[in-house]
Amino acid sequence: MERFIPIVERLKREEKDILVFTHENPDGDGIGSMIALYLFLKKAGKNVTMAMKDNVPYVYNFLPNIDDIKKLPINHKFSVAILVDAAHRKRCGTDIYSDELIRIDHHVGGEFESIYDYVDDYSPSTTAVVTEILRSWDESLIDKDIATCLYTGLITDTGSFRYNNTTSKTFEIAKFLTEKGADPSYISKMIFERNKVNVLKLLQKTLSTLELYNNNQIAVLTVFREFLIETNTSEEDTEGFVNFAKSIEGVKVAVIMIQREDLKTWRVSLRGKGDVDVQEIAKSFGGGGHKDAAGCRIVGDYQEVKEKLVDRITKSLNKVERESLTV
Ligand SMILES: [Mn+2]
């Protein structure tokens, strides 16, 4: 695939040390992008380190080279740092030291870091963006391990090709990665079919908190800190829980509120299933994301925070309804 991509020329030139890093509470797309880029740059003869703040979630422990992932912050100044799958450097949850910072991403409206940034908000995943970069660099260096990491981000960010960011291009990328050695059945099994009993118990408690608002169009789930303690699980085990709320017929916006350690901060994930732009909602609370998947953090009393969220979502639902009436 012959296409001029500035970041490729920039990295080809780099002779000093490169850091590849991703956001905190990492997901399949962040970790997949990071490891794929790390493995490729190593094969291309570069001096590269990969790092993030948190541990690798259990479901991603089958990915190659996870033992090479260093913990952030790193008290060393790199020549170039590449932020993958995050709209802002602060999303990594700590400080980064580098002469230059470049972003590779697919989030809408992120921070502009460098003329070498490669951000495509039409892309289904950051690994799809990374695939494009690596193909333009040297397709022959993409091996089974790299393809496995890239495919992982593709299926986790598209909900296994179910979300509306799935297009014919998504399947083209999936085809390419499968030809390069990614095994769709194996990867899906590793991510979705290795549930721990404790995690199911956590899910059971979480589902018991289900509340519906606004004519059953808004579904809210809550993970209280005590649930994590009682089931001996951690916050990262809640990944995907919000989709149970989203799966309910008639629900247009699903919410999960996760109580942080300080008991007064709530990590909120929003999922949209219609015309509502949940990114707008998250943004009004200082967060961000995509039209159908977004998140934010809100500090406050549980009932108050929940009411604020439901009010704000109801406003968006009403707005969409008004707009559909005027058309
Ligand atoms: Mn992503």
CSV table of C-alpha atoms and ligand atoms in Angstrom, one decimal:
chain,number,residue,atom,x,y,z
A,1,MET,CA,0.0,0.0,0.0
A,2,GLU,CA,1.9,3.0,-1.3
A,3,ARG,CA,0.8,6.1,0.6
A,4,PHE,CA,2.8,8.9,2.1
A,5,ILE,CA,2.2,9.2,5.8
A,6,PRO,CA,4.4,11.8,7.6
A,7,ILE,CA,4.7,9.9,10.9
A,8,VAL,CA,6.3,7.0,9.0
A,9,GLU,CA,9.0,9.3,7.5
A,10,ARG,CA,9.5,10.9,10.9
A,11,LEU,CA,9.9,7.6,12.8
A,12,LYS,CA,12.2,6.1,10.1
A,13,ARG,CA,14.5,9.1,10.8
A,14,GLU,CA,14.5,8.5,14.5
A,15,GLU,CA,17.8,7.1,15.8
A,16,LYS,CA,17.3,7.7,19.6
A,17,ASP,CA,14.9,6.2,22.0
A,18,ILE,CA,11.1,6.0,21.3
A,19,LEU,CA,8.4,5.5,23.9
A,20,VAL,CA,5.0,4.1,23.0
A,21,PHE,CA,2.3,4.6,25.6
A,22,THR,CA,-1.4,4.4,26.1
A,23,HIS,CA,-4.2,5.6,28.4
A,24,GLU,CA,-4.9,4.4,32.0
A,25,ASN,CA,-7.6,1.8,32.5
A,26,PRO,CA,-6.3,0.4,29.2
A,27,ASP,CA,-8.6,-1.5,26.8
A,28,GLY,CA,-7.9,-3.9,23.9
A,29,ASP,CA,-7.5,-1.1,21.5
A,30,GLY,CA,-5.0,0.9,23.6
A,31,ILE,CA,-2.9,-2.2,24.5
A,32,GLY,CA,-3.2,-3.8,21.1
A,33,SER,CA,-2.0,-0.5,19.4
A,34,MET,CA,0.9,-0.1,21.8
A,35,ILE,CA,2.3,-3.7,21.6
A,36,ALA,CA,1.8,-3.8,17.8
A,37,LEU,CA,3.7,-0.6,17.3
A,38,TYR,CA,6.4,-1.7,19.8
A,39,LEU,CA,7.0,-5.0,18.1
A,40,PHE,CA,7.0,-3.4,14.6
A,41,LEU,CA,9.5,-0.6,15.6
A,42,LYS,CA,11.7,-3.2,17.2
A,43,LYS,CA,11.7,-5.2,14.0
A,44,ALA,CA,12.5,-2.0,12.1
A,45,GLY,CA,15.6,-1.7,14.3
A,46,LYS,CA,14.4,1.1,16.6
A,47,ASN,CA,15.2,1.6,20.2
A,48,VAL,CA,11.7,1.4,21.6
A,49,THR,CA,10.1,1.1,25.1
A,50,MET,CA,6.4,0.6,25.7
A,51,ALA,CA,4.7,1.6,29.0
A,52,MET,CA,1.4,2.4,30.7
A,53,LYS,CA,0.3,3.3,34.2
A,54,ASP,CA,-1.9,0.2,35.0
A,55,ASN,CA,-1.6,-3.5,34.8
A,56,VAL,CA,-2.6,-5.5,31.8
A,57,PRO,CA,-6.3,-6.6,32.3
A,58,TYR,CA,-6.6,-10.4,32.6
A,59,VAL,CA,-8.5,-10.8,29.3
A,60,TYR,CA,-5.5,-9.4,27.4
A,61,ASN,CA,-2.9,-11.5,29.1
A,62,PHE,CA,-2.7,-13.7,26.0
A,63,LEU,CA,-1.2,-10.9,23.9
A,64,PRO,CA,2.5,-11.2,23.0
A,65,ASN,CA,5.3,-9.5,24.9
A,66,ILE,CA,3.2,-8.2,27.8
A,67,ASP,CA,6.2,-8.8,30.1
A,68,ASP,CA,8.0,-6.0,28.1
A,69,ILE,CA,5.4,-3.4,29.2
A,70,LYS,CA,7.0,-1.0,31.6
A,71,LYS,CA,5.2,1.0,34.3
A,72,LEU,CA,4.6,4.7,34.0
A,73,PRO,CA,5.8,7.2,35.1
A,74,ILE,CA,9.3,6.6,33.7
A,75,ASN,CA,12.0,9.0,35.0
A,76,HIS,CA,13.7,9.3,31.7
A,77,LYS,CA,13.5,11.8,28.8
A,78,PHE,CA,12.8,10.0,25.5
A,79,SER,CA,13.5,11.5,22.2
A,80,VAL,CA,10.0,10.8,20.9
A,81,ALA,CA,6.9,9.6,22.8
A,82,ILE,CA,4.0,8.2,20.8
A,83,LEU,CA,0.6,8.3,22.5
A,84,VAL,CA,-1.9,5.7,21.2
A,85,ASP,CA,-5.7,5.6,21.5
A,86,ALA,CA,-6.1,8.7,23.7
A,87,ALA,CA,-7.2,12.2,22.9
A,88,HIS,CA,-4.8,13.9,25.4
A,89,ARG,CA,-1.5,13.0,27.0
A,90,LYS,CA,-3.1,13.5,30.4
A,91,ARG,CA,-5.2,10.4,29.7
A,92,CYS,CA,-2.2,8.3,30.5
A,93,GLY,CA,-2.7,9.3,34.1
A,94,THR,CA,0.8,10.5,34.8
A,95,ASP,CA,3.7,12.5,33.5
A,96,ILE,CA,5.6,11.8,30.3
A,97,TYR,CA,9.1,13.1,29.6
A,98,SER,CA,10.1,13.5,25.9
A,99,ASP,CA,11.5,16.0,23.4
A,100,GLU,CA,8.6,15.4,21.1
A,101,LEU,CA,5.1,13.9,21.4
A,102,ILE,CA,3.1,12.4,18.6
A,103,ARG,CA,-0.5,11.1,18.8
A,104,ILE,CA,-2.0,8.1,16.9
A,105,ASP,CA,-5.7,7.9,17.6
A,106,HIS,CA,-9.3,7.8,16.4
A,107,HIS,CA,-11.0,9.9,19.1
A,108,VAL,CA,-13.0,13.0,18.0
A,109,GLY,CA,-11.6,16.4,18.9
A,110,GLY,CA,-8.4,15.5,20.8
A,111,GLU,CA,-5.4,17.6,21.5
A,112,PHE,CA,-3.1,18.5,18.6
A,113,GLU,CA,0.4,17.5,19.7
A,114,SER,CA,2.6,17.5,16.5
A,115,ILE,CA,2.5,17.9,12.8
A,116,TYR,CA,3.1,14.2,12.7
A,117,ASP,CA,-0.1,13.3,14.6
A,118,TYR,CA,-2.1,10.7,12.8
A,119,VAL,CA,-5.7,10.9,14.0
A,120,ASP,CA,-8.6,9.5,11.9
A,121,ASP,CA,-11.9,9.8,13.8
A,122,TYR,CA,-13.6,7.8,11.1
A,123,SER,CA,-11.4,4.8,11.9
A,124,PRO,CA,-13.1,2.0,13.9
A,125,SER,CA,-10.1,1.6,16.2
A,126,THR,CA,-6.7,3.0,16.8
A,127,THR,CA,-5.3,-0.4,15.7
A,128,ALA,CA,-6.9,0.2,12.3
A,129,VAL,CA,-5.0,3.5,12.1
A,130,VAL,CA,-1.8,1.7,13.2
A,131,THR,CA,-2.4,-1.0,10.6
A,132,GLU,CA,-2.5,1.7,7.9
A,133,ILE,CA,0.7,3.2,9.2
A,134,LEU,CA,2.6,-0.1,9.4
A,135,ARG,CA,1.3,-1.2,5.9
A,136,SER,CA,2.6,2.0,4.4
A,137,TRP,CA,6.0,1.5,6.2
A,138,ASP,CA,6.7,-2.1,5.4
A,139,GLU,CA,3.9,-4.6,5.1
A,140,SER,CA,6.3,-7.6,5.2
A,141,LEU,CA,7.3,-6.8,8.8
A,142,ILE,CA,3.7,-7.4,10.0
A,143,ASP,CA,3.8,-10.9,11.5
A,144,LYS,CA,1.3,-13.1,13.4
A,145,ASP,CA,2.0,-11.4,16.8
A,146,ILE,CA,1.6,-7.9,15.4
A,147,ALA,CA,-1.6,-8.9,13.5
A,148,THR,CA,-3.0,-10.5,16.7
A,149,CYS,CA,-2.6,-7.2,18.6
A,150,LEU,CA,-4.1,-5.2,15.8
A,151,TYR,CA,-7.0,-7.6,15.4
A,152,THR,CA,-7.7,-7.4,19.2
A,153,GLY,CA,-8.3,-3.6,19.1
A,154,LEU,CA,-10.4,-4.0,16.0
A,155,ILE,CA,-12.9,-6.4,17.7
A,156,THR,CA,-12.9,-4.8,21.1
A,157,ASP,CA,-13.7,-1.3,19.7
A,158,THR,CA,-16.3,-2.5,17.3
A,159,GLY,CA,-18.0,-4.9,19.7
A,160,SER,CA,-17.0,-7.8,17.5
A,161,PHE,CA,-18.1,-5.9,14.4
A,162,ARG,CA,-21.5,-5.0,15.8
A,163,TYR,CA,-21.2,-1.2,16.5
A,164,ASN,CA,-22.0,1.4,13.8
A,165,ASN,CA,-18.3,2.2,13.4
A,166,THR,CA,-18.1,-1.1,11.5
A,167,THR,CA,-17.9,-0.6,7.7
A,168,SER,CA,-16.7,-2.5,4.7
A,169,LYS,CA,-13.2,-1.0,5.5
A,170,THR,CA,-13.3,-2.7,8.9
A,171,PHE,CA,-13.7,-6.1,7.3
A,172,GLU,CA,-11.0,-5.3,4.8
A,173,ILE,CA,-8.6,-4.6,7.7
A,174,ALA,CA,-9.8,-7.8,9.4
A,175,LYS,CA,-9.2,-9.8,6.3
A,176,PHE,CA,-5.7,-8.4,5.9
A,177,LEU,CA,-4.9,-9.1,9.6
A,178,THR,CA,-6.3,-12.6,9.3
A,179,GLU,CA,-4.1,-13.3,6.2
A,180,LYS,CA,-1.2,-12.0,8.3
A,181,GLY,CA,-1.9,-14.7,10.9
A,182,ALA,CA,-4.4,-13.3,13.4
A,183,ASP,CA,-6.8,-16.1,14.4
A,184,PRO,CA,-10.3,-14.7,14.9
A,185,SER,CA,-11.7,-17.6,16.8
A,186,TYR,CA,-8.7,-17.9,19.2
A,187,ILE,CA,-8.7,-14.2,19.9
A,188,SER,CA,-12.4,-14.0,20.6
A,189,LYS,CA,-12.2,-17.0,22.9
A,190,MET,CA,-9.3,-15.5,24.9
A,191,ILE,CA,-11.1,-12.1,25.3
A,192,PHE,CA,-14.7,-13.2,25.8
A,193,GLU,CA,-14.8,-16.8,27.0
A,194,ARG,CA,-12.4,-16.8,30.0
A,195,ASN,CA,-14.7,-15.3,32.6
A,196,LYS,CA,-13.7,-15.8,36.2
A,197,VAL,CA,-16.5,-16.9,38.6
A,198,ASN,CA,-15.7,-13.9,40.8
A,199,VAL,CA,-16.3,-11.6,37.8
A,200,LEU,CA,-19.7,-13.2,37.2
A,201,LYS,CA,-20.5,-12.7,40.9
A,202,LEU,CA,-19.5,-9.0,40.5
A,203,LEU,CA,-21.8,-8.9,37.4
A,204,GLN,CA,-24.6,-10.4,39.4
A,205,LYS,CA,-24.4,-7.7,42.1
A,206,THR,CA,-24.0,-5.0,39.4
A,207,LEU,CA,-27.1,-6.2,37.5
A,208,SER,CA,-29.1,-6.0,40.8
A,209,THR,CA,-28.6,-2.2,40.7
A,210,LEU,CA,-30.3,-1.8,37.3
A,211,GLU,CA,-32.6,1.2,37.2
A,212,LEU,CA,-34.6,2.5,34.2
A,213,TYR,CA,-35.6,6.2,33.6
A,214,ASN,CA,-37.4,8.3,31.1
A,215,ASN,CA,-39.9,5.6,29.8
A,216,ASN,CA,-37.2,2.9,30.0
A,217,GLN,CA,-34.9,4.8,27.6
A,218,ILE,CA,-32.1,5.2,30.1
A,219,ALA,CA,-30.6,2.3,31.9
A,220,VAL,CA,-28.2,2.8,34.8
A,221,LEU,CA,-26.0,0.3,36.5
A,222,THR,CA,-23.8,0.9,39.5
A,223,VAL,CA,-20.6,-0.7,40.8
A,224,PHE,CA,-20.2,0.2,44.4
A,225,ARG,CA,-16.7,-0.2,45.9
A,226,GLU,CA,-18.0,-2.8,48.3
A,227,PHE,CA,-19.0,-5.0,45.4
A,228,LEU,CA,-15.3,-5.2,44.3
A,229,ILE,CA,-14.2,-5.9,47.9
A,230,GLU,CA,-16.9,-8.6,48.5
A,231,THR,CA,-16.1,-10.4,45.2
A,232,ASN,CA,-12.3,-9.9,45.4
A,233,THR,CA,-12.3,-8.2,41.9
A,234,SER,CA,-11.0,-4.9,40.6
A,235,GLU,CA,-12.3,-2.1,38.5
A,236,GLU,CA,-10.9,-3.4,35.3
A,237,ASP,CA,-13.2,-6.5,35.7
A,238,THR,CA,-16.2,-4.3,35.0
A,239,GLU,CA,-15.2,-3.8,31.4
A,240,GLY,CA,-18.2,-4.6,29.2
A,241,PHE,CA,-20.8,-4.6,32.0
A,242,VAL,CA,-22.4,-1.5,30.6
A,243,ASN,CA,-23.3,-3.5,27.5
A,244,PHE,CA,-25.9,-5.5,29.5
A,245,ALA,CA,-27.7,-2.3,30.1
A,246,LYS,CA,-27.4,-1.3,26.5
A,247,SER,CA,-28.8,-4.7,25.3
A,248,ILE,CA,-32.2,-4.0,26.8
A,249,GLU,CA,-34.9,-3.4,24.2
A,250,GLY,CA,-35.9,0.3,24.0
A,251,VAL,CA,-32.9,1.6,25.9
A,252,LYS,CA,-31.3,4.5,24.1
A,253,VAL,CA,-28.6,5.4,26.5
A,254,ALA,CA,-26.9,3.0,28.9
A,255,VAL,CA,-24.8,4.2,31.9
A,256,ILE,CA,-22.5,2.5,34.3
A,257,MET,CA,-21.3,4.4,37.4
A,258,ILE,CA,-18.2,2.9,39.0
A,259,GLN,CA,-17.3,4.1,42.5
A,260,ARG,CA,-13.6,5.0,42.9
A,261,GLU,CA,-11.5,4.2,45.9
A,262,ASP,CA,-12.2,7.7,47.5
A,263,LEU,CA,-15.9,6.7,47.5
A,264,LYS,CA,-17.0,10.1,46.1
A,265,THR,CA,-15.6,10.0,42.6
A,266,TRP,CA,-17.6,8.1,40.0
A,267,ARG,CA,-16.2,6.9,36.8
A,268,VAL,CA,-19.0,7.0,34.3
A,269,SER,CA,-19.2,5.1,31.0
A,270,LEU,CA,-22.0,6.0,28.5
A,271,ARG,CA,-23.2,3.9,25.6
A,272,GLY,CA,-25.6,5.2,23.0
A,273,LYS,CA,-27.8,3.0,20.8
A,274,GLY,CA,-29.6,5.5,18.6
A,275,ASP,CA,-29.4,9.1,17.6
A,276,VAL,CA,-28.1,10.5,20.9
A,277,ASP,CA,-24.5,11.7,20.9
A,278,VAL,CA,-23.2,10.4,24.2
A,279,GLN,CA,-19.9,12.1,23.6
A,280,GLU,CA,-21.7,15.5,23.9
A,281,ILE,CA,-23.1,14.3,27.3
A,282,ALA,CA,-19.7,13.2,28.5
A,283,LYS,CA,-18.2,16.4,27.3
A,284,SER,CA,-20.6,18.5,29.5
A,285,PHE,CA,-19.1,16.7,32.5
A,286,GLY,CA,-15.5,17.3,31.3
A,287,GLY,CA,-15.1,13.9,29.6
A,288,GLY,CA,-15.0,12.7,26.0
A,289,GLY,CA,-15.2,9.8,23.6
A,290,HIS,CA,-17.2,8.9,20.5
A,291,LYS,CA,-20.8,9.3,19.5
A,292,ASP,CA,-21.8,5.9,20.8
A,293,ALA,CA,-19.3,5.4,23.6
A,294,ALA,CA,-18.0,8.0,25.9
A,295,GLY,CA,-16.9,8.5,29.5
A,296,CYS,CA,-16.3,11.1,32.2
A,297,ARG,CA,-15.6,11.4,35.9
A,298,ILE,CA,-18.0,13.1,38.3
A,299,VAL,CA,-17.4,13.8,42.0
A,300,GLY,CA,-20.3,13.9,44.4
A,301,ASP,CA,-23.0,12.1,46.3
A,302,TYR,CA,-24.3,9.0,44.6
A,303,GLN,CA,-28.0,10.1,44.2
A,304,GLU,CA,-27.0,13.6,43.2
A,305,VAL,CA,-24.6,12.5,40.5
A,306,LYS,CA,-27.1,9.9,39.2
A,307,GLU,CA,-29.8,12.6,39.0
A,308,LYS,CA,-27.5,15.0,37.2
A,309,LEU,CA,-26.6,12.3,34.7
A,310,VAL,CA,-30.2,11.2,34.1
A,311,ASP,CA,-31.3,14.9,33.7
A,312,ARG,CA,-28.6,15.6,31.2
A,313,ILE,CA,-29.3,12.5,29.2
A,314,THR,CA,-33.0,13.2,29.2
A,315,LYS,CA,-32.3,16.7,27.8
A,316,SER,CA,-30.3,15.0,24.9
A,317,LEU,CA,-33.1,12.5,24.3
A,318,ASN,CA,-35.7,15.3,24.2
A,319,LYS,CA,-33.5,17.3,21.8
A,320,VAL,CA,-33.2,14.4,19.4
A,321,GLU,CA,-36.9,13.8,19.6
A,322,ARG,CA,-37.6,17.5,18.8
A,323,GLU,CA,-35.2,17.4,15.9
A,324,SER,CA,-36.9,14.3,14.4
A,325,LEU,CA,-40.2,16.1,14.7
A,326,THR,CA,-39.1,19.2,12.8
A,327,VAL,CA,-37.6,17.2,9.9
B,1,MN,MN,-10.0,3.0,20.8
